Short mmCIF file of N, CA and C and ligand atoms in Angstrom, two decimals:
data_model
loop_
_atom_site.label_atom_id
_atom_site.label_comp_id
_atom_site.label_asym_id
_atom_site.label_seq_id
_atom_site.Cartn_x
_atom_site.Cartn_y
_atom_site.Cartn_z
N UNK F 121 0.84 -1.19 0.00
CA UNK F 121 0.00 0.00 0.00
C UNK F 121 0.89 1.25 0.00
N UNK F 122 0.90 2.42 -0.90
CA UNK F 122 2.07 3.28 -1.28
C UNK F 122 1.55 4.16 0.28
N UNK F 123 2.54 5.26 0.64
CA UNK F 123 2.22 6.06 1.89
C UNK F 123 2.21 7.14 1.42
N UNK F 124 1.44 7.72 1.99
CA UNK F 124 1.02 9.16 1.95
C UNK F 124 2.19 10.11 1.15
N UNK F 125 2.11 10.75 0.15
CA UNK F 125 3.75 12.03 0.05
C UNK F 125 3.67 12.95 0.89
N UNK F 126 4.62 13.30 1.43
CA UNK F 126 4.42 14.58 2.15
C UNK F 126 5.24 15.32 1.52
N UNK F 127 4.32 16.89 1.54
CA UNK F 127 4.78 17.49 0.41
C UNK F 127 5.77 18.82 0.56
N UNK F 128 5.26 18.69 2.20
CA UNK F 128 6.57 19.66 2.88
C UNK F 128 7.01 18.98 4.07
N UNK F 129 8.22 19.12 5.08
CA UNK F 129 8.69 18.29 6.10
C UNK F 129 7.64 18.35 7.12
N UNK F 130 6.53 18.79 7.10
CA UNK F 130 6.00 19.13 8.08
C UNK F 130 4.69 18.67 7.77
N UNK F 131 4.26 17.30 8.58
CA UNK F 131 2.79 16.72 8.12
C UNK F 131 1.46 17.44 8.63
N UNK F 132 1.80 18.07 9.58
CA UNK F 132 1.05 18.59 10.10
C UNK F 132 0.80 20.00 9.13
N UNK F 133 1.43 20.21 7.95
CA UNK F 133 0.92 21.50 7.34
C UNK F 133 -0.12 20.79 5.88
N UNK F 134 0.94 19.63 5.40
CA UNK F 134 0.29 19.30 3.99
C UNK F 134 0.99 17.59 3.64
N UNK F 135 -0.34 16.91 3.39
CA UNK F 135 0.17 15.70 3.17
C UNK F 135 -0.35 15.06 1.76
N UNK F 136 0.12 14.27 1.13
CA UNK F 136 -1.06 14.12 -0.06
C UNK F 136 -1.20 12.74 0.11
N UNK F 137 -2.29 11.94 -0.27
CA UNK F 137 -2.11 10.60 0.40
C UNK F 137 -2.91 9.98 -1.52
N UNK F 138 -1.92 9.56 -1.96
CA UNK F 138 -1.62 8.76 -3.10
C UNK F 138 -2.87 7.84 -3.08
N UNK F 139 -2.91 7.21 -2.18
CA UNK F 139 -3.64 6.02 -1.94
C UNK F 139 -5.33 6.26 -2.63
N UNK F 140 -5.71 7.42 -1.84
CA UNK F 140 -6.95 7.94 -1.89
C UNK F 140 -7.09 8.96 -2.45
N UNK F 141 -5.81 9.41 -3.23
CA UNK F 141 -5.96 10.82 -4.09
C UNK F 141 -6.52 12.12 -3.45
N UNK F 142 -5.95 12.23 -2.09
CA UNK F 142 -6.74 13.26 -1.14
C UNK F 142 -5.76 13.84 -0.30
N UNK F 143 -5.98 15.18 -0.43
CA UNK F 143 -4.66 16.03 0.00
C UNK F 143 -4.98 16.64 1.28
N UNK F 144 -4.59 16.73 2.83
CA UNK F 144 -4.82 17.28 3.68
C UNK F 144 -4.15 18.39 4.04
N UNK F 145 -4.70 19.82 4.41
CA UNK F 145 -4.18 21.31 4.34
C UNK F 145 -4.58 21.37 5.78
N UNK F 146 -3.09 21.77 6.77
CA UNK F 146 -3.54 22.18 8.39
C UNK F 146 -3.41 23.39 8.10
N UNK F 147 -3.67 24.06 9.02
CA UNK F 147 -3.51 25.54 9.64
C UNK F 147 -2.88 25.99 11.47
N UNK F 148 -2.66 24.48 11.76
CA UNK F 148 -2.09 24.93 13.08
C UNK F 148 -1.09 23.74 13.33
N UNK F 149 0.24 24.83 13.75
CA UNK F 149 1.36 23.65 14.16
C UNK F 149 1.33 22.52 15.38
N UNK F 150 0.28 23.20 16.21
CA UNK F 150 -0.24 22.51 17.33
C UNK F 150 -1.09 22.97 17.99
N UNK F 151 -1.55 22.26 19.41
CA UNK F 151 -2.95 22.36 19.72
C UNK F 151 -4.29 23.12 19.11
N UNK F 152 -5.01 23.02 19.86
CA UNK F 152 -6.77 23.22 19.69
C UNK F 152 -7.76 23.71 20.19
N UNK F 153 -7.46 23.39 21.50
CA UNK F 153 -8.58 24.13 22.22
C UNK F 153 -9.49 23.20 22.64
N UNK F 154 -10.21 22.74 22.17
CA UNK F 154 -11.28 22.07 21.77
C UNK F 154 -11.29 20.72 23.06
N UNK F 155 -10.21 20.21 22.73
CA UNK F 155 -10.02 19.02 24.15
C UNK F 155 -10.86 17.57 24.07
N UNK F 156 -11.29 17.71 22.92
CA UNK F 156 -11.94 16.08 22.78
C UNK F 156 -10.96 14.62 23.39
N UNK F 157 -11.61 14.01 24.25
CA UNK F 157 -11.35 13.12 25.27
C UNK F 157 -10.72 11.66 24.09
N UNK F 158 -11.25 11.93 22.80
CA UNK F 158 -10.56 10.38 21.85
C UNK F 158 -9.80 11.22 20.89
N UNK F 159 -8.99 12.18 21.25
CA UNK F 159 -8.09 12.85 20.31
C UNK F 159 -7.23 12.26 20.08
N UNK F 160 -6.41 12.20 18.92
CA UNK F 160 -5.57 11.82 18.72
C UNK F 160 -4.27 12.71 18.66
N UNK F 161 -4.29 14.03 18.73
CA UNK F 161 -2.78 14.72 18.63
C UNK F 161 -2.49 15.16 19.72
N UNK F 162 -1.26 15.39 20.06
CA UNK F 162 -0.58 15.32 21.29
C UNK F 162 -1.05 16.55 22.46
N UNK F 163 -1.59 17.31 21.94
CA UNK F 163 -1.69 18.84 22.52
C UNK F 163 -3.51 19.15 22.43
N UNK F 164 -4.50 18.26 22.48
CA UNK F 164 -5.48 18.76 22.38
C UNK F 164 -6.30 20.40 22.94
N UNK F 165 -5.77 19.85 24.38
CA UNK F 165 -6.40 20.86 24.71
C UNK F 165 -5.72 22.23 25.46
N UNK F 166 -4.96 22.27 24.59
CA UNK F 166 -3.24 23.49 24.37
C UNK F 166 -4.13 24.80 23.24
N UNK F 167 -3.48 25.46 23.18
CA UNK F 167 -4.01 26.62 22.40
C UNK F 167 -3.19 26.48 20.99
N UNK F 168 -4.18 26.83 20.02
CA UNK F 168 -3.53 25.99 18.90
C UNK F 168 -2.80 27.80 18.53
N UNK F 169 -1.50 26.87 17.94
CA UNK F 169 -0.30 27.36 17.23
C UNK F 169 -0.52 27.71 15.74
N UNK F 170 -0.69 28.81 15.77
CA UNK F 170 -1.12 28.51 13.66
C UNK F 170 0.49 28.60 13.62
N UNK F 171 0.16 27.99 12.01
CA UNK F 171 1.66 29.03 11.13
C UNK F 171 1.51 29.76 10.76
N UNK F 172 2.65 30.32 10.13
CA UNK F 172 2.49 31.64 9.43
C UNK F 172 2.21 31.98 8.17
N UNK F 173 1.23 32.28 8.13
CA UNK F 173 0.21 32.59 6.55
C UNK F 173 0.98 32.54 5.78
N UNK F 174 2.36 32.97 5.82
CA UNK F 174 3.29 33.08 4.51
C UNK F 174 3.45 31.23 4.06
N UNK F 175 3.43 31.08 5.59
CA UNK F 175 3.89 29.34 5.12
C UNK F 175 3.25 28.35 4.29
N UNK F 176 1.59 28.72 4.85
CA UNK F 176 0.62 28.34 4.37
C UNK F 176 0.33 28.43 2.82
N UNK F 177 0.69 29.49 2.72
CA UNK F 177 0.73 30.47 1.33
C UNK F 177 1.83 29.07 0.74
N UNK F 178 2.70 29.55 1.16
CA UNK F 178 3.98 28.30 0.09
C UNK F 178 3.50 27.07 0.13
N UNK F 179 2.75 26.07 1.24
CA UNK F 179 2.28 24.95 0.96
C UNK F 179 1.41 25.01 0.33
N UNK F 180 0.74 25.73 -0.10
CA UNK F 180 -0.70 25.66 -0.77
C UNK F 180 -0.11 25.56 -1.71
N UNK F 181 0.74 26.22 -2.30
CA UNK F 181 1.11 26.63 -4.32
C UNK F 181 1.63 25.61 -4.08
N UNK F 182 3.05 24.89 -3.47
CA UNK F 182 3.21 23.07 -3.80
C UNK F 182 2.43 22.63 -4.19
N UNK F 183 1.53 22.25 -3.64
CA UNK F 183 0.48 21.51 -3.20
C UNK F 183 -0.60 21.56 -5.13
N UNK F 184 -1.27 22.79 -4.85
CA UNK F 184 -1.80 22.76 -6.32
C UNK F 184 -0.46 22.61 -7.70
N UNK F 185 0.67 22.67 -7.48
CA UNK F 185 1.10 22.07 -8.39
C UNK F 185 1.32 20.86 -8.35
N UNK F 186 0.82 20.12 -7.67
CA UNK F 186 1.06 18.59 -7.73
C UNK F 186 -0.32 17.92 -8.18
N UNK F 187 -1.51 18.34 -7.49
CA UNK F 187 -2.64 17.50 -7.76
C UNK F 187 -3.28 17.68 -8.48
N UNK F 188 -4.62 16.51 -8.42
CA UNK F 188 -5.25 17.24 -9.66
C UNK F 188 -6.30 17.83 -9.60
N UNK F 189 -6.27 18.96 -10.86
CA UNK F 189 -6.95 19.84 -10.74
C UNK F 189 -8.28 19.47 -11.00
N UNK F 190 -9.79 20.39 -10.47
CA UNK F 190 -10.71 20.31 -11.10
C UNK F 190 -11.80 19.66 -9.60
N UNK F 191 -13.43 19.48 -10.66
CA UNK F 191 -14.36 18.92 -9.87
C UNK F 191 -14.00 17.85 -9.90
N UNK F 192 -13.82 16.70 -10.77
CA UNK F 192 -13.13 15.30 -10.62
C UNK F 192 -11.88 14.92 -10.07
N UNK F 193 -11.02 16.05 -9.25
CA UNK F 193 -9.86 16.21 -9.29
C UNK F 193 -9.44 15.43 -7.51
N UNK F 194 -8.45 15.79 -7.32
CA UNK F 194 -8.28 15.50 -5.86
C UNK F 194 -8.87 16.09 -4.72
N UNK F 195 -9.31 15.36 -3.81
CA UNK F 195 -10.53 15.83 -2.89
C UNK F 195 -9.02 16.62 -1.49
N UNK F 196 -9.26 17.86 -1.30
CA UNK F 196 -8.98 18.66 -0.55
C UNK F 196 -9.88 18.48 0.77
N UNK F 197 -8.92 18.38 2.15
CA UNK F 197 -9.35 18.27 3.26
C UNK F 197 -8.64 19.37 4.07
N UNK F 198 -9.12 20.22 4.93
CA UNK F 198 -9.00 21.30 5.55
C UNK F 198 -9.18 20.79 7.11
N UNK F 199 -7.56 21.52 7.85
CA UNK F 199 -7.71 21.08 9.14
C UNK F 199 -7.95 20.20 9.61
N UNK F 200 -7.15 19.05 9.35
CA UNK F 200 -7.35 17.67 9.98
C UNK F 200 -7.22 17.14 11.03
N UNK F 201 -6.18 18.41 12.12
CA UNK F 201 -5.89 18.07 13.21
C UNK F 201 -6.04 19.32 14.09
N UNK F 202 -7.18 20.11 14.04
CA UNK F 202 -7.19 20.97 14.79
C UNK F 202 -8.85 21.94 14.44
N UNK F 203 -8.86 23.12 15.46
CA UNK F 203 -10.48 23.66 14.77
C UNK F 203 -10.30 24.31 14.07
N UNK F 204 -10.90 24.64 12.79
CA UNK F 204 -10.61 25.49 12.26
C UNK F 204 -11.41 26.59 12.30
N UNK F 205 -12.16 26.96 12.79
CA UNK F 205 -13.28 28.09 13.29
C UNK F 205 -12.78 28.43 14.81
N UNK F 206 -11.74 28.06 15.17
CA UNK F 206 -12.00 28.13 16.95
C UNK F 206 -11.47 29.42 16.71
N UNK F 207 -10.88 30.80 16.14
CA UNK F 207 -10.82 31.74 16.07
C UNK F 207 -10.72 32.59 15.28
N UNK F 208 -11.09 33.74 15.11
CA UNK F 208 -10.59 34.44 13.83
C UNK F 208 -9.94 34.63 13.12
N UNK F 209 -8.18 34.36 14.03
CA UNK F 209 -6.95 34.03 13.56
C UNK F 209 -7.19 32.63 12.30
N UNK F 210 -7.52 32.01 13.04
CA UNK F 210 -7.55 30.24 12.43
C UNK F 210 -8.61 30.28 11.22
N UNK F 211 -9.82 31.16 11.57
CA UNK F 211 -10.62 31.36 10.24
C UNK F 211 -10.14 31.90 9.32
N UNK F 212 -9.55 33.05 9.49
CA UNK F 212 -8.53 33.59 8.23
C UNK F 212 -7.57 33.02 7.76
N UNK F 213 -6.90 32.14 8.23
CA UNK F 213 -6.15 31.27 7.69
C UNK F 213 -7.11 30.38 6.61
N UNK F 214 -8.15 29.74 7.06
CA UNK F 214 -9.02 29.01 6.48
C UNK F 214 -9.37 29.54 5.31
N UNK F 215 -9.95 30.61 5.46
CA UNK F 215 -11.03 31.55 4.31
C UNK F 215 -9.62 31.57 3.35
N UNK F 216 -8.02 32.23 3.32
CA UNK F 216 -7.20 32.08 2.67
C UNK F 216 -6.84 31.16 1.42
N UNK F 217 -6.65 29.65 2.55
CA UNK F 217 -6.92 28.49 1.87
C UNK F 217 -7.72 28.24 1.05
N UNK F 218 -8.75 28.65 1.51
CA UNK F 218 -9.92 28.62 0.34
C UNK F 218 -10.54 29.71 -1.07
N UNK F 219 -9.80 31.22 -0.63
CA UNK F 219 -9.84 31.96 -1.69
C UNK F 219 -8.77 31.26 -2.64
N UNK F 220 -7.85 30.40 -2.37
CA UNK F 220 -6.84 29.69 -3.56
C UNK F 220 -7.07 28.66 -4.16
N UNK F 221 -7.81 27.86 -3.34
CA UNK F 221 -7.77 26.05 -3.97
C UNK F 221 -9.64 26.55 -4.34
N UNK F 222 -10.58 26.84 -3.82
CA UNK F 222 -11.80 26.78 -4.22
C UNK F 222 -12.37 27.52 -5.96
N UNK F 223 -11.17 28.06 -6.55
CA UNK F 223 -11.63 28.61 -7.83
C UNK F 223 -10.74 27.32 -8.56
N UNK F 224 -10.55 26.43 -7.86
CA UNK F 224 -9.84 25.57 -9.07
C UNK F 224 -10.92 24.12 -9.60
N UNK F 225 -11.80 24.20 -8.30
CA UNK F 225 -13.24 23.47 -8.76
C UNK F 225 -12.92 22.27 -7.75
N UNK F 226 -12.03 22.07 -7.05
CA UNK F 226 -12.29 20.53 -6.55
C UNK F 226 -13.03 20.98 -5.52
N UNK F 227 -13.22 19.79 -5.21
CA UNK F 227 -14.17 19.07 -3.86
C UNK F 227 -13.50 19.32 -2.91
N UNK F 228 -13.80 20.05 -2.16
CA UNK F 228 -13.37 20.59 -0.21
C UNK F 228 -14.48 19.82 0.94
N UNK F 229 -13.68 19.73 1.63
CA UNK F 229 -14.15 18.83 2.97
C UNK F 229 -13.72 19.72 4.02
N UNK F 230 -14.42 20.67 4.86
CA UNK F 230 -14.26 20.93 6.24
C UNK F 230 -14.98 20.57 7.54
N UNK F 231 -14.34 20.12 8.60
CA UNK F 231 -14.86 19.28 9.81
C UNK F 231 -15.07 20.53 10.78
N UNK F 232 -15.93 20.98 11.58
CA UNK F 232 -16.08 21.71 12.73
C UNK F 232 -17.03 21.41 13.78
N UNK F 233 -16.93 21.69 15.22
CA UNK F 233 -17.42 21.94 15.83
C UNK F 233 -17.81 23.29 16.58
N UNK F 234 -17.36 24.03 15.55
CA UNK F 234 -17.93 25.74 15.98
C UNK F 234 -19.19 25.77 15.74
N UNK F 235 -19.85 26.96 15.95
CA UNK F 235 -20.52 27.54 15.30
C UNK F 235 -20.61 28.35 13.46
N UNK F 236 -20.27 28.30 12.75
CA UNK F 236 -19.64 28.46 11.82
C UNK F 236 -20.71 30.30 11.69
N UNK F 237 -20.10 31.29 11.88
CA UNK F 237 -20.90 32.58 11.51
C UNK F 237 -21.53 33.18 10.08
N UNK F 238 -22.99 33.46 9.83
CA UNK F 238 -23.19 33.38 8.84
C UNK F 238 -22.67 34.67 7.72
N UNK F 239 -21.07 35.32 8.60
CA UNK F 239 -20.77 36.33 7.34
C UNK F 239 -19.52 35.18 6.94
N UNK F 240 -19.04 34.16 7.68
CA UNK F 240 -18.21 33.32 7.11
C UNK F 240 -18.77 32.21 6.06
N UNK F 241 -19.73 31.76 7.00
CA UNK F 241 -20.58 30.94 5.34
C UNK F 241 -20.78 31.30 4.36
N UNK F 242 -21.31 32.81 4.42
CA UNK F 242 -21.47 33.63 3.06
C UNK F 242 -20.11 33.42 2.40
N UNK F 243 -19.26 33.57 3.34
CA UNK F 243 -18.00 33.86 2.20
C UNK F 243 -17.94 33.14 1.64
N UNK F 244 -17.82 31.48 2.61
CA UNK F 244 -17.37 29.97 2.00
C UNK F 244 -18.36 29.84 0.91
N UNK F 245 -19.79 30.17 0.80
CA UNK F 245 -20.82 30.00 -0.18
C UNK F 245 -20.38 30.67 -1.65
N UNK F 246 -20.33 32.18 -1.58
CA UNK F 246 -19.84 32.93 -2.82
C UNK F 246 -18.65 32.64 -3.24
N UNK F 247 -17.65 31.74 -2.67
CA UNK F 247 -16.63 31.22 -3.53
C UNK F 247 -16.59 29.77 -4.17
N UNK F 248 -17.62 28.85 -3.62
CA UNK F 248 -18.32 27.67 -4.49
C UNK F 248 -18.40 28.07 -6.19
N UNK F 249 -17.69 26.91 -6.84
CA UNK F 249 -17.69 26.79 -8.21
C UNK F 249 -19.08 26.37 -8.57
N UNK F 250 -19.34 25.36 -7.88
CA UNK F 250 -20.70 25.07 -7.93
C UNK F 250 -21.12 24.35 -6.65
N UNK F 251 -22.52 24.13 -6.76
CA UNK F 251 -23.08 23.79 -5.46
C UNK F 251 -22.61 22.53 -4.99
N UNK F 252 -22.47 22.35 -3.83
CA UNK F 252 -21.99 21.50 -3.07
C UNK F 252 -20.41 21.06 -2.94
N UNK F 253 -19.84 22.33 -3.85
CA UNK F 253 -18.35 21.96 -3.84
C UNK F 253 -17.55 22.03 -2.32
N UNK F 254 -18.08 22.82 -1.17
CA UNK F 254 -17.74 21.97 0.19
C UNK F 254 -18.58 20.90 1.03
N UNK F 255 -18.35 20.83 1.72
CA UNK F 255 -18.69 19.48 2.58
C UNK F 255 -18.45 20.28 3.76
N UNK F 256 -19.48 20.80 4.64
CA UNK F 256 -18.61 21.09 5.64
C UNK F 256 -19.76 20.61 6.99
N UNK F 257 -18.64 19.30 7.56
CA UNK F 257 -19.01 18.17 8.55
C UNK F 257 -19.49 19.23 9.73
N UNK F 258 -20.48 19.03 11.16
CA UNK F 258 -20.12 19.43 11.93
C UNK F 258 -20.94 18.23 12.57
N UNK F 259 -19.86 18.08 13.83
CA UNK F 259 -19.88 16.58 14.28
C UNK F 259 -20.14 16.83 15.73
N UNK F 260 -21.04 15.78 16.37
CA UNK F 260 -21.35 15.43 17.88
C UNK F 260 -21.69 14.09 18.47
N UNK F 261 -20.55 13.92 19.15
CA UNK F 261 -20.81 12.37 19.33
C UNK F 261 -21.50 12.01 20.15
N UNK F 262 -21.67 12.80 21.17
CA UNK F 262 -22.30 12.68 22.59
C UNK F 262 -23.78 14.22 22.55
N UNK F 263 -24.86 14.22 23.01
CA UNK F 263 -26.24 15.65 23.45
C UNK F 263 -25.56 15.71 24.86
N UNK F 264 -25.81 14.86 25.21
CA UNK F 264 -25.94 14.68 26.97
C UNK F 264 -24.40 14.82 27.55
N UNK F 265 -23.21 14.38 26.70
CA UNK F 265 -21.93 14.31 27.50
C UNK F 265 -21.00 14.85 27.07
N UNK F 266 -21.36 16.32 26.35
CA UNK F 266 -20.56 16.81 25.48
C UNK F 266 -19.44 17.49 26.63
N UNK F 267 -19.64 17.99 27.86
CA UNK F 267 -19.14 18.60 28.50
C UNK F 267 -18.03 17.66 28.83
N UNK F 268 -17.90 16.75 29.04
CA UNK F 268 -17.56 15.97 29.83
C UNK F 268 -16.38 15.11 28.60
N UNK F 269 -17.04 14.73 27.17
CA UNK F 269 -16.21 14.44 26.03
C UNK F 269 -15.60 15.60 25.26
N UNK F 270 -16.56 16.44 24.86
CA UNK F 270 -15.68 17.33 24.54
C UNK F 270 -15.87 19.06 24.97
N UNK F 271 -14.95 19.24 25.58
CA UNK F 271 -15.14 20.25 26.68
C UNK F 271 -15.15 21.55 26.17
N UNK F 272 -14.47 21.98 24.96
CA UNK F 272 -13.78 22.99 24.74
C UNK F 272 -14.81 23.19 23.83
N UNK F 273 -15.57 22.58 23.39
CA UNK F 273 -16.63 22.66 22.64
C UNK F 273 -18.28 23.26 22.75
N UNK F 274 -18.63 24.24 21.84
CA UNK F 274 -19.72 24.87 21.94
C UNK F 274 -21.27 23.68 22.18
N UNK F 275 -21.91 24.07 22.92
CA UNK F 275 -23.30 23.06 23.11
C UNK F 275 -23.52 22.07 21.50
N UNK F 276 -24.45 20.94 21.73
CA UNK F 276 -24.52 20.81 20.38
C UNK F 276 -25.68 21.39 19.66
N UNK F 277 -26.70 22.25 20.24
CA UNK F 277 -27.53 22.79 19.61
C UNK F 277 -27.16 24.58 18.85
N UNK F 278 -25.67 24.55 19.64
CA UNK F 278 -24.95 25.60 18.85
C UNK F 278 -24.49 25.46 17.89
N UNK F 279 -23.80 24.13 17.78
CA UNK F 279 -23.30 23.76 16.54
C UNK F 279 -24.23 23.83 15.13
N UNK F 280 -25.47 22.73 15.63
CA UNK F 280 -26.24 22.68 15.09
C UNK F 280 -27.05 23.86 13.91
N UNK F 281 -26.70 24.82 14.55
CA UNK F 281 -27.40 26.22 13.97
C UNK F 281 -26.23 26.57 12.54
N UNK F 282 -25.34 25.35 12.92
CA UNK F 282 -24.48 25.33 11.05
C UNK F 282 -25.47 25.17 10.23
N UNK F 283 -26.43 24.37 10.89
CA UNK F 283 -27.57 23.96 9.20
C UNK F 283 -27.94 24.41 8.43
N UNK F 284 -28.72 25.64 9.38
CA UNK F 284 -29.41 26.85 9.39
C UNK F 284 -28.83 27.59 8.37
N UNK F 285 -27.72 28.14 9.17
CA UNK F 285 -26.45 28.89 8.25
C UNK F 285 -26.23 28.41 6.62
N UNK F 286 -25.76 27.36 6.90
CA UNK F 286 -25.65 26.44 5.90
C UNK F 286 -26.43 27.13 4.92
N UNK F 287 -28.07 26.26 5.03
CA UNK F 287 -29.54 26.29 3.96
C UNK F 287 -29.26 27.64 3.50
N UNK F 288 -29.64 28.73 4.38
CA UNK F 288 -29.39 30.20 3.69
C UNK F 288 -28.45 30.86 2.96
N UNK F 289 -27.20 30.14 3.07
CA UNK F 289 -25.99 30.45 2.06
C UNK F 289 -25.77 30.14 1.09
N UNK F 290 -26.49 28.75 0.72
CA UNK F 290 -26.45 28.06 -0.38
C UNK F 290 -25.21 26.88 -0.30
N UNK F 291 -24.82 26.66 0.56
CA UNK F 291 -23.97 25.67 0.97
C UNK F 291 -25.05 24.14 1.23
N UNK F 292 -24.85 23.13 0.54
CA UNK F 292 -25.93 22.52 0.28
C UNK F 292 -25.68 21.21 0.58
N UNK F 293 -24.58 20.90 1.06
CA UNK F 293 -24.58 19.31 2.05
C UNK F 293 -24.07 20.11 3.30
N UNK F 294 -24.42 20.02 4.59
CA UNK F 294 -23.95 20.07 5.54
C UNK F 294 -23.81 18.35 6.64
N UNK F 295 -23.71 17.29 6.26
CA UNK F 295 -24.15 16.15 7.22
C UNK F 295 -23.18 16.42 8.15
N UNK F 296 -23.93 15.54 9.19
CA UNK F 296 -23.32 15.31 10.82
C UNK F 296 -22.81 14.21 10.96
N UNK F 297 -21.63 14.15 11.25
CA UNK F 297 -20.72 12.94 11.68
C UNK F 297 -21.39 12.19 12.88
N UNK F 298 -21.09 10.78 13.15
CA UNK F 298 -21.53 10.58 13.89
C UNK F 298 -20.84 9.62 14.83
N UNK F 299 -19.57 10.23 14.55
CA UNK F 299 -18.60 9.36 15.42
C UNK F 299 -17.76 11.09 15.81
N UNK F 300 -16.29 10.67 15.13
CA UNK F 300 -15.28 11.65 15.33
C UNK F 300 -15.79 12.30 14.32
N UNK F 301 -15.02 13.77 15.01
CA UNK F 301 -14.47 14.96 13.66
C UNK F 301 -13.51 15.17 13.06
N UNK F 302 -12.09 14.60 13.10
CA UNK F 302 -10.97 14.77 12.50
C UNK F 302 -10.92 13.55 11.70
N UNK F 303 -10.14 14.06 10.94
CA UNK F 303 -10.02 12.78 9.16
C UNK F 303 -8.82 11.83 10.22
N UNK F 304 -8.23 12.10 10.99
CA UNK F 304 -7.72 11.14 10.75
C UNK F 304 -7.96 10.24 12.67
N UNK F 305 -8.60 10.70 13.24
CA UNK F 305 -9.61 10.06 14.09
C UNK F 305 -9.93 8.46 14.45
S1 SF4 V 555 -10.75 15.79 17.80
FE1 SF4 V 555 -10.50 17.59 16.45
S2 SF4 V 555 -11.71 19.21 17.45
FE2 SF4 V 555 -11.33 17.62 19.00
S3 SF4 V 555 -9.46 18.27 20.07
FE3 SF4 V 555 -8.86 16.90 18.41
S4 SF4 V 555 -8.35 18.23 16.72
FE4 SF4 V 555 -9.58 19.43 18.16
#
């Protein structure tokens, strides 16, 4: 089974995984905030570390020169190991990412447990090539034990109000995970 390329020394920024033709884009060198109790990265509930936009900036252009382009193209995953809404900092990083790779037509996948705000959906919406070109998960594993599983995390009927957001933006799959939220989980 071939392994993942990594496309800069640093997996935690950009990985491309051959296997599944699916490229993962972080935005934070470490922690999250967030504190989910079946995490898998070392620093959950640490304050996440972005990089520096410039960096981001250089993995991204690798990155689209390697895969492929388009709606049939390689499926782009955003923030695999961290929130990407947990702040403004981390959203602008996000929205970034996505003013670059989203005019090239592929398929985007984002996981959250924020609230996602509806001048940010708008954005994520008006840069869709076409409808349904993101995916954007928001996941709850536990109603009753969220405090307790995942702490750092907004109620789930806050989350929930992604839908909402969602329907009115024109963002047109929103499903709910129903296990974990991170791809690699
Ligand atoms: S599972 Fe995801 S949201 Fe939860 S702490 Fe880990 S990286 Fe953050």
């Amino acid at each position: 089974m071939p392994k993942p390329l990594v496309v800069t020394d640093d997996t935690r920024l950009v990985a491309y995984d051959l296997r599944t033709n699916r490229v993962f884009i972080g935005v934070a060198e470490s922690g999250c905030g967030t504190n989910c109790a079946y995490c898998y990265i070392p620093n959950p509930g640490g304050p996440q570390i972005l990089y520096p936009s410039q960096s981001i900036v250089w993995a991204v252009e690798k990155l689209v020169s390697i895969i492929q382009l388009g709606r049939e193209g390689t499926l782009i995953s955003l923030c695999p190991d961290t929130e990407p809404f947990k702040s403004q900092a981390s959203t602008s990083r996000v929205l970034s990412v996505l003013g670059r790779v989203m005019p090239l037509g592929n398929p985007i996948q984002i996981s959250t447990k924020e609230r996602v705000s509806d001048r940010v959906m708008g954005q994520i919406a008006a840069l869709q090539e076409y409808p349904g070109q993101v995916v954007l998960f928001t996941s709850c594993v536990t109603v009753s034990g969220y405090k307790l599983v995942e702490p750092g995390a907004p109620a789930p009927s806050v989350r929930f109000s992604n839908f909402t957001t969602a329907r009115s933006s024109g963002i047109t799959k929103l499903p709910v995970h129903e296990t974990a939220t991170c791809w690699r989980c």
